[in-house]
Short mmCIF file of C-alpha atoms in Angstrom, two decimals:
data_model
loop_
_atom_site.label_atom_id
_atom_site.label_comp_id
_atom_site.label_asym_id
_atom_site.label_seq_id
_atom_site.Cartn_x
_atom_site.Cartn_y
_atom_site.Cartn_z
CA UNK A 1 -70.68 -67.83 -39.51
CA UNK A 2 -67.40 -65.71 -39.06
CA UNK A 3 -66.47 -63.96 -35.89
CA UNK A 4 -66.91 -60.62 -38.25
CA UNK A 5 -70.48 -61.54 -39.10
CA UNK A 6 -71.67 -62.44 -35.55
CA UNK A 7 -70.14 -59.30 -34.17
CA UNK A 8 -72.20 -57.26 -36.40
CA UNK A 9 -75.61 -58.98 -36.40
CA UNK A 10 -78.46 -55.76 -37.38
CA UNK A 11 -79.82 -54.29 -34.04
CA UNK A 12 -83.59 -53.65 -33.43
CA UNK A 13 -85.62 -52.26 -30.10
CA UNK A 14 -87.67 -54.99 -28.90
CA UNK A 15 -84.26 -57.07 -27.70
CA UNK A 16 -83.22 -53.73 -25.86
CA UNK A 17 -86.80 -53.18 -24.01
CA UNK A 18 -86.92 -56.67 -22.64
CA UNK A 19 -83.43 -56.32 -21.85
CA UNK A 20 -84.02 -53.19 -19.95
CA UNK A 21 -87.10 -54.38 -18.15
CA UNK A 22 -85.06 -57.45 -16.55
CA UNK A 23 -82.34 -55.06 -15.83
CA UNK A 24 -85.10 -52.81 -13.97
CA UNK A 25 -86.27 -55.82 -12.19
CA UNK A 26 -83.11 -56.96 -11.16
CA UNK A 27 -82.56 -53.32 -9.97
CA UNK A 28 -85.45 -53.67 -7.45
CA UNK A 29 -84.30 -56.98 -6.48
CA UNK A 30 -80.93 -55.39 -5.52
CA UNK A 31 -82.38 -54.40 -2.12
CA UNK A 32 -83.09 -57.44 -1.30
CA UNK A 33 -80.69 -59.70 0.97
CA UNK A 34 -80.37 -63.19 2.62
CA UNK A 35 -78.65 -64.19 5.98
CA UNK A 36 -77.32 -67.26 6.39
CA UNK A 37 -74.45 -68.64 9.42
CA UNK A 38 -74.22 -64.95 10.34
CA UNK A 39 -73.24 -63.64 7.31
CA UNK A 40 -75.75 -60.79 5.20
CA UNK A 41 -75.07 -61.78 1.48
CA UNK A 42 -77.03 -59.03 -0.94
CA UNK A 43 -78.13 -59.22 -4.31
CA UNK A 44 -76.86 -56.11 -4.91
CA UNK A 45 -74.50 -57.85 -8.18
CA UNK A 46 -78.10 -59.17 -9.46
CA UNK A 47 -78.21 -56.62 -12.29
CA UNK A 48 -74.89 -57.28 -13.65
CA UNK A 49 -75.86 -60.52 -15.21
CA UNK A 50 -78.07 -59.09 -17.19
CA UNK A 51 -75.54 -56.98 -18.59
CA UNK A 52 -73.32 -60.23 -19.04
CA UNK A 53 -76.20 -61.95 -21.00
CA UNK A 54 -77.78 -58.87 -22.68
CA UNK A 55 -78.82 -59.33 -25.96
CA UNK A 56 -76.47 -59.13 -29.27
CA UNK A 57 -79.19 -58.16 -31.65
CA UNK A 58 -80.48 -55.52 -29.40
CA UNK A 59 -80.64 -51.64 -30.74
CA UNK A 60 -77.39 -50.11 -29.20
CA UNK A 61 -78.59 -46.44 -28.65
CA UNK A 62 -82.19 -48.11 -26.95
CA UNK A 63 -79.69 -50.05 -24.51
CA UNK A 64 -77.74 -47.15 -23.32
CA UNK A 65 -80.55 -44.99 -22.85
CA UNK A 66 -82.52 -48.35 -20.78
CA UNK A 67 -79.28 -49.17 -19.24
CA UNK A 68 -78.49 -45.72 -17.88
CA UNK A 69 -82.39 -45.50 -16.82
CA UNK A 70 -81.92 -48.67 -14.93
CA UNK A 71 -78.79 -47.31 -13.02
CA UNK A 72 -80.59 -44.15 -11.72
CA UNK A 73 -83.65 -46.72 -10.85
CA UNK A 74 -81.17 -48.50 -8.94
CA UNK A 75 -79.29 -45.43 -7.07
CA UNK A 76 -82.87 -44.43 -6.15
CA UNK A 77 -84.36 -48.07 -5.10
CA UNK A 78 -81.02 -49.03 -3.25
CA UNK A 79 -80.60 -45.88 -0.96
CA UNK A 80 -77.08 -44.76 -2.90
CA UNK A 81 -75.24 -41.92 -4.20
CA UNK A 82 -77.35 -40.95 -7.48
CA UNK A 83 -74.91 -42.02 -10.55
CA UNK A 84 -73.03 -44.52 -9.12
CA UNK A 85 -74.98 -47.32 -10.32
CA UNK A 86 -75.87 -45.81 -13.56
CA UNK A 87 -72.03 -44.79 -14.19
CA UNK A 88 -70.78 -48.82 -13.34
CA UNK A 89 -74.13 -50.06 -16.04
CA UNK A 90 -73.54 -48.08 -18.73
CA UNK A 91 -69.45 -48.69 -18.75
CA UNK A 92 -69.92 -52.29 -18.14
CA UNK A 93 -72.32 -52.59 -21.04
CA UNK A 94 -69.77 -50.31 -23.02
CA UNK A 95 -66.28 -52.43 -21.72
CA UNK A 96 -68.62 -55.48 -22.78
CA UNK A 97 -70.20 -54.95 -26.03
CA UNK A 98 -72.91 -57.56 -26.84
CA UNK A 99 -70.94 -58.44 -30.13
CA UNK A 100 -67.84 -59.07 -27.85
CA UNK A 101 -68.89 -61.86 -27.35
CA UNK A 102 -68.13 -64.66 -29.88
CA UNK A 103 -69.86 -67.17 -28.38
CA UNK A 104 -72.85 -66.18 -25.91
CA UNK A 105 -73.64 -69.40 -24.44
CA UNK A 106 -70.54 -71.29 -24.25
CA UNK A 107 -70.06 -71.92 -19.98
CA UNK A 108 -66.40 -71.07 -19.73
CA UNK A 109 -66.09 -67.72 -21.89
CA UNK A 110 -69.57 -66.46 -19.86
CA UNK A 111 -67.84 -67.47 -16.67
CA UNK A 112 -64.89 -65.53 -18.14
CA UNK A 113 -66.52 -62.73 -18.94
CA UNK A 114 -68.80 -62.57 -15.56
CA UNK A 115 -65.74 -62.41 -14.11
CA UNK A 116 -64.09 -59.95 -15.50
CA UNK A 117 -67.45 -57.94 -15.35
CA UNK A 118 -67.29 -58.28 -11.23
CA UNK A 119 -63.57 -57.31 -11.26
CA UNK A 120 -64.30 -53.91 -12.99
CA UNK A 121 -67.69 -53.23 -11.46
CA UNK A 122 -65.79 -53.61 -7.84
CA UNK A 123 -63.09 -50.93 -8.93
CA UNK A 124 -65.71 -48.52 -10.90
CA UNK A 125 -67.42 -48.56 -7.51
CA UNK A 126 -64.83 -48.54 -5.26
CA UNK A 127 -63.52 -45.77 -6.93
CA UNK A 128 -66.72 -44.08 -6.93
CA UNK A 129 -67.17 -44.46 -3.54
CA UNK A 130 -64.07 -42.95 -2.54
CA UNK A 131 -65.01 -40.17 -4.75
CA UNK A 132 -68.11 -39.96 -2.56
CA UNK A 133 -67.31 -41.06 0.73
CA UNK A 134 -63.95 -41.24 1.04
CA UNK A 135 -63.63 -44.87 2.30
CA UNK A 136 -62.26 -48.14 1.06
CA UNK A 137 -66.13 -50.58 0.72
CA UNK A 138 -66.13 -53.18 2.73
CA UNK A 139 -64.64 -56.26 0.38
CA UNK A 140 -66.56 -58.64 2.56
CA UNK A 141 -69.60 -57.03 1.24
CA UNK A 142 -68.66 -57.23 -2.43
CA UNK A 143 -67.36 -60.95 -2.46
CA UNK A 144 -70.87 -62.31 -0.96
CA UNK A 145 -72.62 -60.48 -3.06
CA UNK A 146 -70.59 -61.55 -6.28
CA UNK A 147 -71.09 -65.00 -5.00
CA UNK A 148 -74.73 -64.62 -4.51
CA UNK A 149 -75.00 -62.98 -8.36
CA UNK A 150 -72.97 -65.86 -9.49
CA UNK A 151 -75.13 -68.68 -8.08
CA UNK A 152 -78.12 -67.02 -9.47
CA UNK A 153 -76.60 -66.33 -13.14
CA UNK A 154 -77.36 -69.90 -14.45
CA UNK A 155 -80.85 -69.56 -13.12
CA UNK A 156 -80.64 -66.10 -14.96
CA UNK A 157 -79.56 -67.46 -18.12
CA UNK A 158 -82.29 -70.12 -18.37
CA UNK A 159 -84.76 -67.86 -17.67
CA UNK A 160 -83.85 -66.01 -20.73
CA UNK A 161 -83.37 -68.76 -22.63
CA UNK A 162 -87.21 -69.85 -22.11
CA UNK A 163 -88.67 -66.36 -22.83
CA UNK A 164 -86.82 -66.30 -25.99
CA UNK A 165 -88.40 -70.03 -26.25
CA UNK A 166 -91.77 -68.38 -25.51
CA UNK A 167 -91.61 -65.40 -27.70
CA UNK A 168 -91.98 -66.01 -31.65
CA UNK A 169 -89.36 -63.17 -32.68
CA UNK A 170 -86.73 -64.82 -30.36
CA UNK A 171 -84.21 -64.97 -32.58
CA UNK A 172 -83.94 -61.26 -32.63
CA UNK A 173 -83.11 -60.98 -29.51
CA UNK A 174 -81.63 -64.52 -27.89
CA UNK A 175 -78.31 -64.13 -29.58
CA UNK B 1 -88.91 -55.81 -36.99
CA UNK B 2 -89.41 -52.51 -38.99
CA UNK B 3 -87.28 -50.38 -37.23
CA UNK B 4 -83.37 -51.63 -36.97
CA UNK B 5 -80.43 -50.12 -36.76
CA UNK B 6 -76.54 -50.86 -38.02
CA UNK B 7 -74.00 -51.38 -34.99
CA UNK B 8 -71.49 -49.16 -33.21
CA UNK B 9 -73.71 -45.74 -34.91
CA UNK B 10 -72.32 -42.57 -34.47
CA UNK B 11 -75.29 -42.17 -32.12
CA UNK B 12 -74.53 -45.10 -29.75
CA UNK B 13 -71.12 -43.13 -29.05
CA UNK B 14 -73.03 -39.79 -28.35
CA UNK B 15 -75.47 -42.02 -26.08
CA UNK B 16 -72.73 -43.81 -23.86
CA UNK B 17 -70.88 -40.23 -23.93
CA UNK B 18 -73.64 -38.32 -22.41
CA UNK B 19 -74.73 -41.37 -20.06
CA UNK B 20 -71.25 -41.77 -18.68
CA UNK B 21 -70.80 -37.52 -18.37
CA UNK B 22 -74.13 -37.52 -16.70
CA UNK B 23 -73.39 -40.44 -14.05
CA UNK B 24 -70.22 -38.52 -13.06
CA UNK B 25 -71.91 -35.07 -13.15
CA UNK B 26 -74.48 -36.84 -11.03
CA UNK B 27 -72.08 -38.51 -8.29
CA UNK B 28 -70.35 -34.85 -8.08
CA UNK B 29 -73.38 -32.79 -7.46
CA UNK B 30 -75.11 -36.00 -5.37
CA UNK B 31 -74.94 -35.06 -1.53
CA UNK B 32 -72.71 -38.15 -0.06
CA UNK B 33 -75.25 -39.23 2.46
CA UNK B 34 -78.53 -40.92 1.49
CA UNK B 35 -80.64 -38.70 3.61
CA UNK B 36 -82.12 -37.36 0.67
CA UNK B 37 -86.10 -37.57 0.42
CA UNK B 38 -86.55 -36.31 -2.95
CA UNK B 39 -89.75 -37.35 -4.73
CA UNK B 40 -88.18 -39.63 -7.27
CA UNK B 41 -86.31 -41.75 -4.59
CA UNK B 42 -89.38 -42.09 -2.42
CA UNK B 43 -91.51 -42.95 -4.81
CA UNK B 44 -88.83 -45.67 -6.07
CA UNK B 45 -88.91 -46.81 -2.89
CA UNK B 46 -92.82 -46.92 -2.72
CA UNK B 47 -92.80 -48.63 -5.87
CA UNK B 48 -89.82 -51.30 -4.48
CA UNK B 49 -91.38 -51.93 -1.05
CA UNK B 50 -94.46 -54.10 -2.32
CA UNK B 51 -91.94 -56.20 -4.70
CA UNK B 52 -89.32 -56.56 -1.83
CA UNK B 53 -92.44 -57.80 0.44
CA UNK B 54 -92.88 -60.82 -1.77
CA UNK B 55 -89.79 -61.51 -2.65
CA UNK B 56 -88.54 -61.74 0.47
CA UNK B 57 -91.05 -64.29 2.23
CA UNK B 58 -89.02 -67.30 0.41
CA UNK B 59 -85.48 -65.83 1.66
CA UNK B 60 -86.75 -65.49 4.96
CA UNK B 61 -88.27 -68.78 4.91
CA UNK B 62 -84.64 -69.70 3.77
CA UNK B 63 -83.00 -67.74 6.79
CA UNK B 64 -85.29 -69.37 9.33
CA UNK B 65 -84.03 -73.02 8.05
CA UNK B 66 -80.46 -72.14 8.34
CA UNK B 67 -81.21 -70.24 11.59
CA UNK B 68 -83.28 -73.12 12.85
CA UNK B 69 -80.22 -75.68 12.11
CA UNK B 70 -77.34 -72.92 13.99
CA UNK B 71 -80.29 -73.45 16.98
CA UNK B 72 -81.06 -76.74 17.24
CA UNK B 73 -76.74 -77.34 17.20
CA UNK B 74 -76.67 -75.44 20.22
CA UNK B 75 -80.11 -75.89 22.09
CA UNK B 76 -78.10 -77.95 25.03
CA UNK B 77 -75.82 -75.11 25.73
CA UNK B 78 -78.47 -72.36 25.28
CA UNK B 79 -80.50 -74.14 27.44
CA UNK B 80 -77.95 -74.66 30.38
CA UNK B 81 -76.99 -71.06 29.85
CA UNK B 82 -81.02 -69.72 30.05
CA UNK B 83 -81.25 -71.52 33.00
CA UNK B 84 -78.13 -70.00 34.81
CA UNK B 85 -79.51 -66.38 33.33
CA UNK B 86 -83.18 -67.11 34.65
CA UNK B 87 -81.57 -67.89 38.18
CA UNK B 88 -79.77 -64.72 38.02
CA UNK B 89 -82.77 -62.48 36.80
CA UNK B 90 -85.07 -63.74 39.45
CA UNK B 91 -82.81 -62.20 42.06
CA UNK B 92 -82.20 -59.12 40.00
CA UNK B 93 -86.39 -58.75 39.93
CA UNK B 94 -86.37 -58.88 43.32
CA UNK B 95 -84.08 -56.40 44.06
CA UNK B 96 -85.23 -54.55 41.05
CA UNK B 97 -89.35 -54.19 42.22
CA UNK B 98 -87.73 -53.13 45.84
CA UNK B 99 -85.24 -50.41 44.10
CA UNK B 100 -88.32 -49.48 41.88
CA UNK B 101 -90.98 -48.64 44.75
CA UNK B 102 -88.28 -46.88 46.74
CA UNK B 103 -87.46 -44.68 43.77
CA UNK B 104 -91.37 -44.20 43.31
CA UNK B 105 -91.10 -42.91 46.74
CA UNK B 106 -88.23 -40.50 46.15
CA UNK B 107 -90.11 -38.40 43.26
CA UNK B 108 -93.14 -38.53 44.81
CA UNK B 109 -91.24 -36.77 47.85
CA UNK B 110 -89.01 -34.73 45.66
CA UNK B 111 -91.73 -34.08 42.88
CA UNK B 112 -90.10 -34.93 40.16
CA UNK B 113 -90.16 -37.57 37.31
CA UNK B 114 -87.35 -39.98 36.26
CA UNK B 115 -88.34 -42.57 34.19
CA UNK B 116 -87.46 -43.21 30.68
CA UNK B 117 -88.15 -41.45 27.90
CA UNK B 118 -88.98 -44.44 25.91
CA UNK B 119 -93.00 -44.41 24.46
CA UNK B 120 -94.64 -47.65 25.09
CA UNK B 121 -96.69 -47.37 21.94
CA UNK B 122 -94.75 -49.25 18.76
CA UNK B 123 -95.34 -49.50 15.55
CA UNK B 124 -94.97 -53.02 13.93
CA UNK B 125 -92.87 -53.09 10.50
CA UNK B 126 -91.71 -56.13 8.61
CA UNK B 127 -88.06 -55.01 6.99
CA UNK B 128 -88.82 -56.46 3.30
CA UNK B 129 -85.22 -55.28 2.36
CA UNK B 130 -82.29 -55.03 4.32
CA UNK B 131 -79.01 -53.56 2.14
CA UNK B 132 -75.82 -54.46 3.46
CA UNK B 133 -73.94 -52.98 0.73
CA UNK B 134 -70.28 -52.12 -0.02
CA UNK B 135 -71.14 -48.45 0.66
CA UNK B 136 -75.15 -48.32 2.53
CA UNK B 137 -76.51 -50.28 4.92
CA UNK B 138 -80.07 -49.17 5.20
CA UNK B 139 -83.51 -50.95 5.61
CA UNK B 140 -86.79 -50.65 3.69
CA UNK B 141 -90.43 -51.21 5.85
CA UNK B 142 -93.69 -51.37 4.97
CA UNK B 143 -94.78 -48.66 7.09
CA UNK B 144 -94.58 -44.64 7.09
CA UNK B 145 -96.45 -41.74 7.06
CA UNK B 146 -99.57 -42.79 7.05
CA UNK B 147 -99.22 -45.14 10.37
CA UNK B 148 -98.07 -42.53 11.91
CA UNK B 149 -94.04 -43.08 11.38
CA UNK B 150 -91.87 -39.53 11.61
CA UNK B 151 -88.20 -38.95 10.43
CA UNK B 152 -86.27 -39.80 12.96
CA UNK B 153 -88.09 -42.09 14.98
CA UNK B 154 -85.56 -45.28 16.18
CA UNK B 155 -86.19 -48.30 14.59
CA UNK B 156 -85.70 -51.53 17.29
CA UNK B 157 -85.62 -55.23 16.83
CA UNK B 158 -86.29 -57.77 19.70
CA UNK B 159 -82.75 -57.65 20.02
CA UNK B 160 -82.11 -54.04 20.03
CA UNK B 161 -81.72 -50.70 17.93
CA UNK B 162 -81.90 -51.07 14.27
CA UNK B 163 -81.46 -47.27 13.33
CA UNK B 164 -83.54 -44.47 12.41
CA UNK B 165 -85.79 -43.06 9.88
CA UNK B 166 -84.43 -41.33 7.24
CA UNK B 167 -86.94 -41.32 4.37
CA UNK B 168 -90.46 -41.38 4.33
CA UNK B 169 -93.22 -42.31 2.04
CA UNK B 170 -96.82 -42.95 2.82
CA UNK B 171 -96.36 -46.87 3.29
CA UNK B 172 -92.90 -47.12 3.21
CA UNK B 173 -89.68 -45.83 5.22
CA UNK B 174 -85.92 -46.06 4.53
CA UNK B 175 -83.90 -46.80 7.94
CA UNK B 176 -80.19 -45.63 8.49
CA UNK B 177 -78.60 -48.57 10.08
CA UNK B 178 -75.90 -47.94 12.83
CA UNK B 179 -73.50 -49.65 10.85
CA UNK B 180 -73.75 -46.76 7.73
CA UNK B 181 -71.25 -44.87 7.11
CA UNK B 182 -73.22 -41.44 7.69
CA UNK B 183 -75.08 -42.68 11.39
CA UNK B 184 -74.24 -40.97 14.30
CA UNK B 185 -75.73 -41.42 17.65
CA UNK B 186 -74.70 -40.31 21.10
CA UNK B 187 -74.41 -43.69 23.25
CA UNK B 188 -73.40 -44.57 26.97
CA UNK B 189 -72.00 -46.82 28.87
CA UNK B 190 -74.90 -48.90 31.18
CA UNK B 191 -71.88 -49.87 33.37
CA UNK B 192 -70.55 -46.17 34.15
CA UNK B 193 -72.55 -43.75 32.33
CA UNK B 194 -70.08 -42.63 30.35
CA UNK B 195 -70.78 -41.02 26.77
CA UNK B 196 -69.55 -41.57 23.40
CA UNK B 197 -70.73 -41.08 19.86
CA UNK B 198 -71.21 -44.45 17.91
CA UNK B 199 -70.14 -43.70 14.67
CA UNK B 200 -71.22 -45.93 11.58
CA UNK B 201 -68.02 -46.63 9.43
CA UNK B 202 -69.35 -49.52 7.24
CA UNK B 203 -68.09 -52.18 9.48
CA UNK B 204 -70.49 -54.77 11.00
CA UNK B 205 -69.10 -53.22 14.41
CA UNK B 206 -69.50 -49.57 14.40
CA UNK B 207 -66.89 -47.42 16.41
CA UNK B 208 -66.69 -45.18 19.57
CA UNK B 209 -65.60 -41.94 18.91
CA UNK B 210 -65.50 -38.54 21.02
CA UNK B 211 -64.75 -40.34 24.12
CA UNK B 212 -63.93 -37.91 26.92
CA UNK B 213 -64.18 -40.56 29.86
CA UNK B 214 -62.32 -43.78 28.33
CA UNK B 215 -61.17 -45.14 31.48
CA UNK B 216 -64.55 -45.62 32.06
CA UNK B 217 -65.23 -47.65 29.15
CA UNK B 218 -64.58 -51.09 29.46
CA UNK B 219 -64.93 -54.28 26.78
CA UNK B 220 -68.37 -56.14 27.93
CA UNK B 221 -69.93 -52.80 28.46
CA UNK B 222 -73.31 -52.76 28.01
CA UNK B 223 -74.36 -49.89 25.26
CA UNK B 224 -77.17 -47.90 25.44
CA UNK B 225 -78.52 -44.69 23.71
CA UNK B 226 -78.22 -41.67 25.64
CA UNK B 227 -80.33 -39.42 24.25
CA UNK B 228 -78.27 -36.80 24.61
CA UNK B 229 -78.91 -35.17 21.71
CA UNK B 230 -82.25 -35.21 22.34
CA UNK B 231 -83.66 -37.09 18.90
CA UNK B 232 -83.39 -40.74 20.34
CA UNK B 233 -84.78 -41.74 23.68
CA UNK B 234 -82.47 -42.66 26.52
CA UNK B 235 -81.86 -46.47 26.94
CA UNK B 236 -82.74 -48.08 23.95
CA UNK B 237 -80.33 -51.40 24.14
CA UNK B 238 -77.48 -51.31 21.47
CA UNK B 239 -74.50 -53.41 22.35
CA UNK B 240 -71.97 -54.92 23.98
CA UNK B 241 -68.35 -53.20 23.57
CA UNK B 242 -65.87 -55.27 22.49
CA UNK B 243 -61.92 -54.48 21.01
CA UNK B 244 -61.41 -53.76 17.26
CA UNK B 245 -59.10 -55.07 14.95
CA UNK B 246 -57.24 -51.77 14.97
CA UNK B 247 -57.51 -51.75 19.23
CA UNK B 248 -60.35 -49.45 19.08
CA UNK B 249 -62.89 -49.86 20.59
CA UNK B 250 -66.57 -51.17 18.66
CA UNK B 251 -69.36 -52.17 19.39
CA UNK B 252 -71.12 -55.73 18.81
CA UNK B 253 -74.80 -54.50 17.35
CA UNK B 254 -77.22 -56.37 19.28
CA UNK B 255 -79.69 -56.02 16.56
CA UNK B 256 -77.17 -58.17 14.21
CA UNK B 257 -78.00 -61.00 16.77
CA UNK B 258 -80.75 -62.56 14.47
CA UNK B 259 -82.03 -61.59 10.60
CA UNK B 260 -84.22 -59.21 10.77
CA UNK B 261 -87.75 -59.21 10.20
CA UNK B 262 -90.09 -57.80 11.82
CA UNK B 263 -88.80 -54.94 13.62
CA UNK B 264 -91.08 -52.11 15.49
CA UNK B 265 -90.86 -48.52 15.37
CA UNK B 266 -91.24 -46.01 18.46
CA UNK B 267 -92.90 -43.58 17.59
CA UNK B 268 -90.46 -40.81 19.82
CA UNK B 269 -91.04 -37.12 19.80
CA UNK B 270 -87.70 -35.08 19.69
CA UNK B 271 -87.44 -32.89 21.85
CA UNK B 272 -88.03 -28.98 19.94
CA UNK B 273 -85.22 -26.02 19.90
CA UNK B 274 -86.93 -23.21 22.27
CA UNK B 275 -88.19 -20.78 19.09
CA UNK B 276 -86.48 -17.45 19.18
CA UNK B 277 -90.10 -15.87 19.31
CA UNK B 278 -91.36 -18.06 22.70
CA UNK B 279 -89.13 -15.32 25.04
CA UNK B 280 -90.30 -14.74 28.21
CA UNK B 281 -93.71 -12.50 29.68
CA UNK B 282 -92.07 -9.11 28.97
CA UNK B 283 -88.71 -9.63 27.96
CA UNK B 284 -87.70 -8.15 24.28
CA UNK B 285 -87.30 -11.31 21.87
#
């Protein structure tokens, strides 16, 4: 299969609602926080590896409208400006298309692209925030929390990896 | 799949396009605080509390291993120092019951009534969520309107205050840590009595602003709440003061002593703005 053919696999729904229920999951679980040797690490980056691992085949007008959704859900569950959330989902999942990706499970170009995903989510929000608040965030904040949402994106990944296992259609939305 | 679509549609542009002018038509109009109790936030939160509750039983099962290891490392030295703090407090009770039936004494003489403002009946809360986020630090508990919780009402750990209420639902509140960016609270010195405001700024160690006595301040001050304002009770325990990075001075939260989980609520009536209509017998309002 050519890079040309993999980028443009054809899109249908199904992909884009499981997609978008994990990502409102993940949104709830973004309240959620651990303390270990003194220091408050959040899972506030949880929903972002969804977006790294969303699926290729999934409908592209279903995802913005469930990844935008999931944003507000997260303003609302996490106690934050209303947008902020939903502005850094939907231009993550724009700045990294599904079909970016040429190949979605090799370990190095996911650990590439999660990066790059946490670099540009921290300055969408930090700029947001100074929009809002008018204050530099805390970087301490952001670093345990990409560290958190990095230990947990294997465990992500293999999670998805079994429901597309589990489901019979999971080729339409695994790639 | 009967319904499928070709990639990068005119529509998917439209749909990013509006989703993207939205979020920023959203942040601009948003107020920048997060006291905002609108119905679709406190229901989200509602929804979120139940979730957060089960979720977090293994993470604080996880906290209390790591916290358990930090303690057993240092039992000797706690113990030694409990031991040199009991010795200490004994003497302090003593002259403490003899201060306390002498001041008894005083107001029964003088008629009046000094003691804190503080109500002894507390609501118990476990914090399912604590965000400690680049921007909000805020705290989600399992109880609210319906046991009785109000907006405003401080929030305490064993270790001291947490915040205070912001949003309400029936079996849920949101609580505005001291550490946020938009918490405010009048504060004084236990040492001196002198007042600042401790001002939330997003660092673990919030700062004192508004100080008109700073020679009385000193670092190792012991913080209270002042209630000066009138919404939190006086004395509620809330730090030590210690020098910033900037030569400020903070304060050390004494509720960031341990991870939190369960925390109580006091259940503290502000005191009310005289109404414009209660004038006095016979005078024009």
């Amino acid at each position: 299969m050519t890079f040309r053919e993999s980028a443009a696999p054809i899109r249908s729904v199904w992909p884009a609602i499981f997609a978008g229920f994990a990502l409102l999951l993940s949104g709830a679980l973004s309240i959620l926080s651990v303390r270990v040797f003194g220091l408050t690490a959040g899972f506030g980056f949880l929903p972002l590896t969804i977006l790294a691992i969303w699926p290729r085949r999934a409908s592209e007008v279903a995802s913005v409208i469930l990844v935008f959704l999931a944003g507000i859900f997260t303003d609302w569950a996490t106690g934050g400006v209303v947008g902020q959330w939903a502005l850094t989902f939907t231009l993550v999942w724009m700045l990294f298309r599904p079909e970016l990706r040429e190949q979605p499970y090799a370990a190095v170009k996911l650990m590439l692209v999660w990066g790059l995903i946490c670099g540009f989510a921290v300055l969408l929000l930090s700029i947001s925030g100074w929009v809002v608040y008018r204050i530099l965030p805390d970087p301490t904040s952001f670093a345990l929390q990409i560290l958190m949402a990095t230990l947990l994106l294997p465990l992500v990944l293999l999670l998805r990896r079994w429901l597309a296992h589990l489901f019979g259609d999971a080729d339409e939305w695994r790639r | 799949m009967t319904r499928k679509e070709r990639p990068n549609s005119g529509w998917t542009r439209v749909a990013l396009l509006v989703s993207v002018a939205l979020s920023c038509f959203l942040i601009a109009v948003g107020r920048s605080d997060i006291r905002d109790g609108s119905a679709p936030r406190t229901v989200t939160e509602a929804g979120v509390t139940p979730l957060a509750a089960i979720v977090s039983i293994p993470l604080r099962s996880v906290e209390s291993f790591f916290g358990g290891l930090s303690d057993r490392a240092s039992a000797y030295e706690d113990n030694q120092a409990l031991k040199e703090e009991l010795a200490l407090l004994r003497e302090r009770q003593a002259r403490y019951e003899n201060l306390a039936m002498k001041v008894a004494r005083y107001e029964s003489i003088l008629g009046v009534d000094t003691q804190t403002d503080i109500p002894l009946k507390k609501i118990a809360a476990r914090a399912v969520a604590e965000t400690d986020g680049p921007f909000v630090r805020s705290l989600l508990i399992n109880v609210g309107r319906d046991d009785g919780v109000s907006i405003g009402n401080p929030v305490m750990s064993a270790d001291g205050l947490i915040g205070h209420i912001i949003n309400l639902g029936p079996d849920s509140a949101r609580v505005l840590r001291l550490s946020d960016l938009n918490s405010r609270i009048p504060v004084a010195s236990a040492r001196s009595g002198a007042t600042a405001i401790l001002a939330g700024d997003n660092n673990i160690r919030p700062k004192l602003s508004f100080i008109s006595q700073r020679v009385d301040w000193e670092i190792g001050d012991r913080v209270i709440s002042s209630g000066d304002d009138g919404a939190l009770p006086r004395g509620l325990a809330v730090g030590e003061v210690v020098r910033g990075e900037e030569g400020g001075l903070r304060v050390r939260l004494a509720s960031r002593a341990h991870p939190l989980d369960w925390v109580w609520v006091s259940p503290f009536q502000p005191i009310s703005a005289p109404s414009e209509t209660d004038s006095p017998e016979g005078e024009p309002s």
